[in-house]
Structures are given as C-alpha cells and as structure tokens.
C-alpha cells in the first residue's frame, strides 16, 4: 500500500483525492479528474459555449444536449420534491442552473472511478464538501473538522468543531455558507434571502444528499432545522448570525471526543 | 437551544500580517481562539486570545526553521514540514509538498487541540468547543474558490526550499 494525494483544479475550486492504494492509481486518478472536467465542460455557466450556457440562453433544448443533462435535470427535480421545493435548480430568471448539485454529483462520479478500480481507501474533498469511502482506514480521516464561518484565506479562519463519523452510517459532510462566495444561493420561494444563519453543515450518507440539503437549508433559513430533524439519516449543524450554534438531535453524539 | 451568547472565540485582530493563519486548509488555523500560521521568521507561530477579554497575547513561536525532507531542485519534488509546536491547548504540525512546480500534497502531520474553557455556554456550544480536543484529517467548509485556496497555501509554499 502506498499513499496518494492529488489536487485538481476544476469548477473554480480545488478537489483533493487522498488515500491509500495497493495498485498504481495514476490512470484511475486521471479518469476521475477527467470525469470532473467533463462535467464542468457540460454544466459550467461560466463557459459561454457550454451546453448549459446555451440552454440558459434558449439556443438549444434539453433533448439536444448530452444525455447527462436530462439525467441531472431529473435528479434536480427529485431533490426539489424531497426538500419540499427548497432545493431548486431553477433560478429566479427561470433558467436551469444545477450548480447546487453538479459539483458533488461529479465528485461522486469521480470517486466511483476509483472505487471501480478497487481503490477503496480514500477521501475526496470537493472544494470543502467531504466524501469518505467505506474502506477508509485512517482514523483521522473519519474525523471531519467544520470550518469557522469565514473564508479559509481569512485571518480568522480555523476550526469550529470536529465531527467523528467513525462507526456511523455517515460518509459525507457538506457545508454551505456565505463566507467564500457571498450570497450565492437564491430563495426559490420568495425574493428575500435568509439572514438568520451564516453557515450550515449537513452530515449524510452520500455527498450529493449532503450538498443538496445544505443548499436547501441555506435557502430556507433556520426553519429548515425541523425539516432536517425529521429526515432519517441526516443531521445538520448551524452557525447562527450571532455565532451561536444550533443542530439537529443527532449532532451531539457525532461530536468527536478529545483524543489527548 | 436558541442562544444569545456571542461567538466567544473571537480571534485576534491585531496580527494583520499576511503570513498569519494562512495554512488553514490543512490545519484549520484556529482552535478555540488560537490562530496558527507561519511566523515571520519561518517557524510556526500561534497567536491566541483568551475569550475575547484580553486582546491576544502572542503565543509561542516554533523552531525557526522548517525540516526540509527533500533537497531543493528546479523541477523535482520538495517538501517542507513545520516543527510540531506545543501550545497551551494542543499540538500542531503541518507539511506541504511541491512537485514540478505544483503543490501535490498538503498534509496534517498532527493536529490536536484541547480547549480549556469553563464558561457557561449552552450545551451544544460547550460540547462543540470541548470536542476541539480531537485530531482530524478532513475539513469541511463553504466552497472556496481556487484563488482562495491558493491564497491559503501561500505562506506554506513560502517555506519550501
């Protein structure tokens, strides 16, 4: 077994694959990062020539786009239902913007490339959203620190608290907040943006589920706490505007124990 | 659970030098008000305040030179590991590796923190703070931009040979 660590810039952020492999992982990391770039090429709204940009401008139809667009469209619709409309891939301007899901959807697809190759001991940090593989052997990688609600480049950056997912069903943590990109999540139900909390971290069994719920919670505001509390296999930790914390019932049990 | 208590761990403001606390991606720079970064002299440096009351005393400074594990060369791999630094609330050690001009690895050699506060907080607040006594290998936060990520690594890179 040897260690591998790969940083890949994509979708305007950085993806980090770190883990252990018994086989030469280079080829599979290549295939994993290609998966990310392929998704970016199709779904980026920052690339004027991408199928999604053309779709947003009304120059093409879903039927004419690569098949994966319809697949993501349907995925977004199913998440919209599950979150009672709080996750929405439709902007206030009525264009299709699945950015709230594409990053982690692509991350999962990239992780699958490693898993299919038999590389099962790794974690993937998708620009701040974490996926832990079932075969993760390093104890410390099961412990996920939650960033304080400030930018990682801020002088005040650091760790808010640490979750220990060892021995739980959870494999993913996604955080949404205004610290890095400002108010980038729209409210699908009104023109007002929630102001009651600055950051939410959602703990789930898979990274897309965590990401979608974090986005939905950010759109809905603190009332989403009750909604998430009612969901099985889902926990959430909120940093309120005044810096205090609120969380679903299961979070206390996930807080890591001191190791020294 | 609604609490009116303010964020108690307000980090120090007076240390505005760009070098402080930029290694966050790997280490998270603060536990319980302790800010870590690379000191001006190249060693690890911790800056902390106590509960926001006193405004930051400068903490210990690590050994001034990083351990160079690889010889410098134009295109080869190079890595630098900061010395472990003990401070009143824990220990931290960080590493960074560069290969062919690209950062290929950022690592948390060890990171522990144990908060030693006993102010009256709501349960969750208190528990969240107390559990900073854990080491961790992953850090989740709002999606950062590539630029922000690079900025956060700048001072680590500056330690490379």
mmCIF file of C-alpha atoms in Angstrom, chain A:
data_model
loop_
_atom_site.group_PDB
_atom_site.id
_atom_site.type_symbol
_atom_site.label_atom_id
_atom_site.label_comp_id
_atom_site.label_asym_id
_atom_site.label_seq_id
_atom_site.Cartn_x
_atom_site.Cartn_y
_atom_site.Cartn_z
ATOM 1 C CA UNK A 1 0.000 0.000 0.000
ATOM 2 C CA UNK A 2 1.188 3.489 -0.764
ATOM 3 C CA UNK A 3 -0.213 6.915 -0.158
ATOM 4 C CA UNK A 4 -1.574 9.101 -2.917
ATOM 5 C CA UNK A 5 -2.633 12.687 -2.899
ATOM 6 C CA UNK A 6 -3.907 14.622 -5.856
ATOM 7 C CA UNK A 7 -5.092 18.197 -6.082
ATOM 8 C CA UNK A 8 -7.142 19.070 -9.126
ATOM 9 C CA UNK A 9 -8.452 22.494 -10.033
ATOM 10 C CA UNK A 10 -11.869 22.306 -11.587
ATOM 11 C CA UNK A 11 -15.179 24.203 -11.470
ATOM 12 C CA UNK A 12 -13.425 27.190 -9.969
ATOM 13 C CA UNK A 13 -12.424 25.263 -6.882
ATOM 14 C CA UNK A 14 -9.996 22.556 -5.828
ATOM 15 C CA UNK A 15 -10.668 18.848 -5.469
ATOM 16 C CA UNK A 16 -8.363 16.781 -3.303
ATOM 17 C CA UNK A 17 -8.141 12.997 -3.504
ATOM 18 C CA UNK A 18 -6.117 11.433 -0.699
ATOM 19 C CA UNK A 19 -5.827 7.814 0.267
ATOM 20 C CA UNK A 20 -4.023 4.537 0.119
ATOM 21 C CA UNK A 21 -3.746 2.211 -2.830
ATOM 22 C CA UNK A 22 -2.200 -1.179 -3.468
ATOM 23 C CA UNK A 23 -2.148 -0.618 -7.218
ATOM 24 C CA UNK A 24 -0.793 2.159 -9.398
ATOM 25 C CA UNK A 25 -3.562 4.721 -9.100
ATOM 26 C CA UNK A 26 -2.314 7.230 -11.703
ATOM 27 C CA UNK A 27 -4.534 6.009 -14.521
ATOM 28 C CA UNK A 28 -7.621 5.953 -12.313
ATOM 29 C CA UNK A 29 -6.976 9.368 -10.837
ATOM 30 C CA UNK A 30 -6.692 10.585 -14.413
ATOM 31 C CA UNK A 31 -10.043 9.045 -15.221
ATOM 32 C CA UNK A 32 -11.541 10.518 -12.031
ATOM 33 C CA UNK A 33 -10.308 14.031 -12.774
ATOM 34 C CA UNK A 34 -11.420 13.698 -16.403
ATOM 35 C CA UNK A 35 -14.889 12.981 -15.095
ATOM 36 C CA UNK A 36 -14.812 16.277 -13.208
ATOM 37 C CA UNK A 37 -13.616 18.229 -16.223
ATOM 38 C CA UNK A 38 -16.164 16.611 -18.491
ATOM 39 C CA UNK A 39 -18.966 17.620 -16.116
ATOM 40 C CA UNK A 40 -17.542 21.127 -15.952
ATOM 41 C CA UNK A 41 -17.419 21.394 -19.749
ATOM 42 C CA UNK A 42 -21.101 20.480 -19.997
ATOM 43 C CA UNK A 43 -22.568 22.207 -16.951
ATOM 44 C CA UNK A 44 -20.462 25.298 -16.449
ATOM 45 C CA UNK A 45 -22.412 28.524 -16.677
ATOM 46 C CA UNK A 46 -19.096 30.375 -16.694
ATOM 47 C CA UNK A 47 -18.185 28.937 -20.072
ATOM 48 C CA UNK A 48 -20.352 30.721 -22.656
ATOM 49 C CA UNK A 49 -20.089 27.802 -25.100
ATOM 50 C CA UNK A 50 -21.142 25.060 -22.688
ATOM 51 C CA UNK A 51 -24.386 23.201 -23.372
ATOM 52 C CA UNK A 52 -25.834 24.645 -20.136
ATOM 53 C CA UNK A 53 -24.963 28.213 -21.087
ATOM 54 C CA UNK A 54 -26.549 27.688 -24.481
ATOM 55 C CA UNK A 55 -29.596 26.166 -22.808
ATOM 56 C CA UNK A 56 -29.859 29.160 -20.469
ATOM 57 C CA UNK A 57 -29.802 31.493 -23.462
ATOM 58 C CA UNK A 58 -32.518 29.455 -25.149
ATOM 59 C CA UNK A 59 -30.255 28.433 -28.020
ATOM 60 C CA UNK A 60 -30.737 24.731 -27.520
ATOM 61 C CA UNK A 61 -33.067 22.269 -25.846
ATOM 62 C CA UNK A 62 -32.507 19.582 -23.257
ATOM 63 C CA UNK A 63 -33.173 16.970 -25.931
ATOM 64 C CA UNK A 64 -30.295 18.339 -27.980
ATOM 65 C CA UNK A 65 -27.894 18.404 -25.024
ATOM 66 C CA UNK A 66 -25.732 15.462 -23.994
ATOM 67 C CA UNK A 67 -27.878 12.808 -22.282
ATOM 68 C CA UNK A 68 -26.349 13.557 -18.938
ATOM 69 C CA UNK A 69 -28.110 16.940 -18.883
ATOM 70 C CA UNK A 70 -31.517 15.322 -18.776
ATOM 71 C CA UNK A 71 -30.237 12.915 -16.131
ATOM 72 C CA UNK A 72 -29.129 15.825 -13.935
ATOM 73 C CA UNK A 73 -32.366 17.693 -14.673
ATOM 74 C CA UNK A 74 -34.376 14.742 -13.376
ATOM 75 C CA UNK A 75 -32.100 14.371 -10.395
ATOM 76 C CA UNK A 76 -32.679 18.041 -9.552
ATOM 77 C CA UNK A 77 -36.436 17.581 -9.830
ATOM 78 C CA UNK A 78 -36.402 14.621 -7.492
ATOM 79 C CA UNK A 79 -34.360 16.599 -4.955
ATOM 80 C CA UNK A 80 -36.718 19.541 -5.283
ATOM 81 C CA UNK A 81 -39.545 17.205 -4.255
ATOM 82 C CA UNK A 82 -37.639 15.676 -1.356
ATOM 83 C CA UNK A 83 -36.769 19.107 0.009
ATOM 84 C CA UNK A 84 -40.285 20.439 -0.489
ATOM 85 C CA UNK A 85 -39.052 22.859 -3.101
ATOM 86 C CA UNK A 86 -36.241 24.379 -1.072
ATOM 87 C CA UNK A 87 -33.637 22.928 -3.367
ATOM 88 C CA UNK A 88 -34.274 24.338 -6.789
ATOM 89 C CA UNK A 89 -32.270 24.205 -9.972
ATOM 90 C CA UNK A 90 -34.402 26.934 -11.479
ATOM 91 C CA UNK A 91 -33.205 30.461 -10.987
ATOM 92 C CA UNK A 92 -35.477 33.424 -10.321
ATOM 93 C CA UNK A 93 -34.913 34.159 -14.029
ATOM 94 C CA UNK A 94 -36.334 30.691 -14.814
ATOM 95 C CA UNK A 95 -33.139 29.296 -16.253
ATOM 96 C CA UNK A 96 -31.814 25.855 -15.375
ATOM 97 C CA UNK A 97 -28.849 26.144 -13.008
ATOM 98 C CA UNK A 98 -27.945 22.828 -11.366
ATOM 99 C CA UNK A 99 -24.721 24.222 -9.849
ATOM 100 C CA UNK A 100 -26.013 23.361 -6.383
ATOM 101 C CA UNK A 101 -25.679 19.711 -7.237
ATOM 102 C CA UNK A 102 -23.272 19.301 -10.131
ATOM 103 C CA UNK A 103 -20.083 19.687 -8.136
ATOM 104 C CA UNK A 104 -20.856 16.844 -5.745
ATOM 105 C CA UNK A 105 -22.631 14.797 -8.414
ATOM 106 C CA UNK A 106 -19.400 14.941 -10.421
ATOM 107 C CA UNK A 107 -17.357 14.283 -7.276
ATOM 108 C CA UNK A 108 -19.329 11.111 -6.648
ATOM 109 C CA UNK A 109 -18.840 10.033 -10.260
ATOM 110 C CA UNK A 110 -15.103 10.712 -9.909
ATOM 111 C CA UNK A 111 -14.947 8.730 -6.672
ATOM 112 C CA UNK A 112 -16.739 5.887 -8.433
ATOM 113 C CA UNK A 113 -13.869 5.684 -10.922
ATOM 114 C CA UNK A 114 -11.516 4.903 -8.045
ATOM 115 C CA UNK A 115 -13.931 2.505 -6.371
ATOM 116 C CA UNK A 116 -14.490 0.600 -9.618
ATOM 117 C CA UNK A 117 -10.731 0.168 -9.898
ATOM 118 C CA UNK A 118 -10.618 -1.343 -6.430
ATOM 119 C CA UNK A 119 -9.228 1.761 -4.750
ATOM 120 C CA UNK A 120 -11.468 1.868 -1.732
ATOM 121 C CA UNK A 121 -9.433 3.641 0.913
ATOM 122 C CA UNK A 122 -9.610 7.369 0.322
ATOM 123 C CA UNK A 123 -11.407 10.612 0.915
ATOM 124 C CA UNK A 124 -12.338 13.258 -1.580
ATOM 125 C CA UNK A 125 -12.568 16.874 -0.562
ATOM 126 C CA UNK A 126 -14.631 18.605 -3.247
ATOM 127 C CA UNK A 127 -13.919 22.251 -2.525
ATOM 128 C CA UNK A 128 -14.984 21.902 1.100
ATOM 129 C CA UNK A 129 -17.533 19.081 0.756
ATOM 130 C CA UNK A 130 -16.226 15.754 2.032
ATOM 131 C CA UNK A 131 -16.756 12.210 0.798
ATOM 132 C CA UNK A 132 -15.291 9.352 2.837
ATOM 133 C CA UNK A 133 -15.046 5.928 1.208
ATOM 134 C CA UNK A 134 -16.323 2.881 3.076
ATOM 135 C CA UNK A 135 -12.830 1.443 3.142
ATOM 136 C CA UNK A 136 -11.213 4.486 4.736
ATOM 137 C CA UNK A 137 -8.534 3.076 7.028
ATOM 138 C CA UNK A 138 -7.067 6.225 8.521
ATOM 139 C CA UNK A 139 -8.815 7.025 11.762
ATOM 140 C CA UNK A 140 -8.222 10.734 11.485
ATOM 141 C CA UNK A 141 -9.955 10.883 8.100
ATOM 142 C CA UNK A 142 -13.162 9.805 9.779
ATOM 143 C CA UNK A 143 -12.906 12.957 11.832
ATOM 144 C CA UNK A 144 -14.142 15.942 9.899
ATOM 145 C CA UNK A 145 -13.495 19.416 11.166
ATOM 146 C CA UNK A 146 -16.075 22.074 10.373
ATOM 147 C CA UNK A 147 -14.610 25.342 9.250
ATOM 148 C CA UNK A 148 -15.470 28.528 11.057
ATOM 149 C CA UNK A 149 -17.898 30.639 9.037
ATOM 150 C CA UNK A 150 -15.174 32.763 7.472
ATOM 151 C CA UNK A 151 -13.110 32.314 4.318
ATOM 152 C CA UNK A 152 -10.221 29.844 4.535
ATOM 153 C CA UNK A 153 -7.917 32.645 3.499
ATOM 154 C CA UNK A 154 -9.203 34.912 6.255
ATOM 155 C CA UNK A 155 -7.003 35.728 9.217
ATOM 156 C CA UNK A 156 -9.812 34.438 11.409
ATOM 157 C CA UNK A 157 -10.076 31.111 9.596
ATOM 158 C CA UNK A 158 -9.964 27.900 11.522
ATOM 159 C CA UNK A 159 -11.901 25.085 13.003
ATOM 160 C CA UNK A 160 -15.285 25.459 14.618
ATOM 161 C CA UNK A 161 -15.621 21.911 15.868
ATOM 162 C CA UNK A 162 -14.825 18.317 14.917
ATOM 163 C CA UNK A 163 -17.257 15.536 13.980
ATOM 164 C CA UNK A 164 -16.293 11.895 14.319
ATOM 165 C CA UNK A 165 -18.074 9.697 11.784
ATOM 166 C CA UNK A 166 -16.272 6.504 12.832
ATOM 167 C CA UNK A 167 -18.678 3.600 13.132
ATOM 168 C CA UNK A 168 -21.655 5.609 11.872
ATOM 169 C CA UNK A 169 -23.639 5.335 8.663
ATOM 170 C CA UNK A 170 -22.391 8.763 7.587
ATOM 171 C CA UNK A 171 -19.946 9.175 4.709
ATOM 172 C CA UNK A 172 -20.310 12.819 3.748
ATOM 173 C CA UNK A 173 -20.296 16.347 5.120
ATOM 174 C CA UNK A 174 -21.232 19.362 3.020
ATOM 175 C CA UNK A 175 -21.164 22.946 4.167
ATOM 176 C CA UNK A 176 -22.984 25.906 2.681
ATOM 177 C CA UNK A 177 -22.289 29.428 3.748
ATOM 178 C CA UNK A 178 -21.749 32.944 2.620
ATOM 179 C CA UNK A 179 -18.122 33.059 3.756
ATOM 180 C CA UNK A 180 -16.433 32.207 0.462
ATOM 181 C CA UNK A 181 -18.777 33.277 -2.289
ATOM 182 C CA UNK A 182 -21.205 35.586 -0.572
ATOM 183 C CA UNK A 183 -24.951 35.144 -1.008
ATOM 184 C CA UNK A 184 -24.939 32.740 -3.942
ATOM 185 C CA UNK A 185 -27.951 30.619 -3.070
ATOM 186 C CA UNK A 186 -31.280 32.030 -4.114
ATOM 187 C CA UNK A 187 -34.534 31.576 -2.280
ATOM 188 C CA UNK A 188 -36.813 29.604 -4.605
ATOM 189 C CA UNK A 189 -39.955 30.712 -2.756
ATOM 190 C CA UNK A 190 -39.506 34.431 -2.327
ATOM 191 C CA UNK A 191 -37.197 37.236 -3.273
ATOM 192 C CA UNK A 192 -35.919 37.557 0.259
ATOM 193 C CA UNK A 193 -32.699 35.920 1.341
ATOM 194 C CA UNK A 194 -32.456 34.265 4.702
ATOM 195 C CA UNK A 195 -30.234 36.150 7.107
ATOM 196 C CA UNK A 196 -30.639 34.122 10.266
ATOM 197 C CA UNK A 197 -27.588 31.907 9.924
ATOM 198 C CA UNK A 198 -24.237 32.202 8.192
ATOM 199 C CA UNK A 199 -23.300 28.573 7.691
ATOM 200 C CA UNK A 200 -24.833 25.123 7.733
ATOM 201 C CA UNK A 201 -23.077 21.757 7.597
ATOM 202 C CA UNK A 202 -25.107 18.709 6.654
ATOM 203 C CA UNK A 203 -23.977 15.204 7.540
ATOM 204 C CA UNK A 204 -25.365 12.446 5.319
ATOM 205 C CA UNK A 205 -24.682 9.065 3.847
ATOM 206 C CA UNK A 206 -23.739 10.458 0.481
ATOM 207 C CA UNK A 207 -22.153 13.639 -0.725
ATOM 208 C CA UNK A 208 -24.912 14.693 -3.136
ATOM 209 C CA UNK A 209 -27.529 14.275 -0.429
ATOM 210 C CA UNK A 210 -25.420 16.338 1.981
ATOM 211 C CA UNK A 211 -24.801 19.045 -0.616
ATOM 212 C CA UNK A 212 -28.416 19.323 -1.732
ATOM 213 C CA UNK A 213 -29.731 19.572 1.817
ATOM 214 C CA UNK A 214 -27.080 22.128 2.739
ATOM 215 C CA UNK A 215 -28.156 24.238 -0.239
ATOM 216 C CA UNK A 216 -31.842 23.792 0.589
ATOM 217 C CA UNK A 217 -31.246 24.674 4.247
ATOM 218 C CA UNK A 218 -29.360 27.783 3.262
ATOM 219 C CA UNK A 219 -32.236 28.886 1.090
ATOM 220 C CA UNK A 220 -34.904 28.187 3.706
ATOM 221 C CA UNK A 221 -33.184 29.545 6.768
ATOM 222 C CA UNK A 222 -33.245 28.157 10.292
ATOM 223 C CA UNK A 223 -36.740 26.737 9.846
ATOM 224 C CA UNK A 224 -35.010 24.005 7.843
ATOM 225 C CA UNK A 225 -33.672 22.600 11.116
ATOM 226 C CA UNK A 226 -37.014 21.000 11.937
ATOM 227 C CA UNK A 227 -37.375 19.691 8.407
ATOM 228 C CA UNK A 228 -33.940 18.053 8.509
ATOM 229 C CA UNK A 229 -34.538 16.751 12.008
ATOM 230 C CA UNK A 230 -37.480 14.802 10.639
ATOM 231 C CA UNK A 231 -35.369 13.150 7.943
ATOM 232 C CA UNK A 232 -33.801 9.826 8.759
ATOM 233 C CA UNK A 233 -30.072 9.547 8.111
ATOM 234 C CA UNK A 234 -29.475 13.277 8.096
ATOM 235 C CA UNK A 235 -28.006 15.706 10.616
ATOM 236 C CA UNK A 236 -27.180 19.393 10.426
ATOM 237 C CA UNK A 237 -25.144 21.916 12.373
ATOM 238 C CA UNK A 238 -25.896 25.626 12.002
ATOM 239 C CA UNK A 239 -23.811 28.653 12.867
ATOM 240 C CA UNK A 240 -26.247 31.437 13.644
ATOM 241 C CA UNK A 241 -25.662 35.058 12.706
ATOM 242 C CA UNK A 242 -24.705 35.820 16.303
ATOM 243 C CA UNK A 243 -22.189 32.956 16.332
ATOM 244 C CA UNK A 244 -24.196 30.589 18.476
ATOM 245 C CA UNK A 245 -24.834 27.048 17.308
ATOM 246 C CA UNK A 246 -27.980 25.092 16.607
ATOM 247 C CA UNK A 247 -28.203 21.499 15.492
ATOM 248 C CA UNK A 248 -30.406 18.513 14.848
ATOM 249 C CA UNK A 249 -30.798 15.996 17.645
ATOM 250 C CA UNK A 250 -28.104 13.602 16.461
ATOM 251 C CA UNK A 251 -25.248 16.070 16.223
ATOM 252 C CA UNK A 252 -24.183 15.948 19.858
ATOM 253 C CA UNK A 253 -23.465 12.241 19.501
ATOM 254 C CA UNK A 254 -21.286 12.934 16.465
ATOM 255 C CA UNK A 255 -19.030 15.462 18.141
ATOM 256 C CA UNK A 256 -15.574 13.952 18.359
ATOM 257 C CA UNK A 257 -14.144 13.019 21.706
ATOM 258 C CA UNK A 258 -10.894 14.585 22.726
ATOM 259 C CA UNK A 259 -8.012 12.402 21.678
ATOM 260 C CA UNK A 260 -5.495 13.641 24.179
#
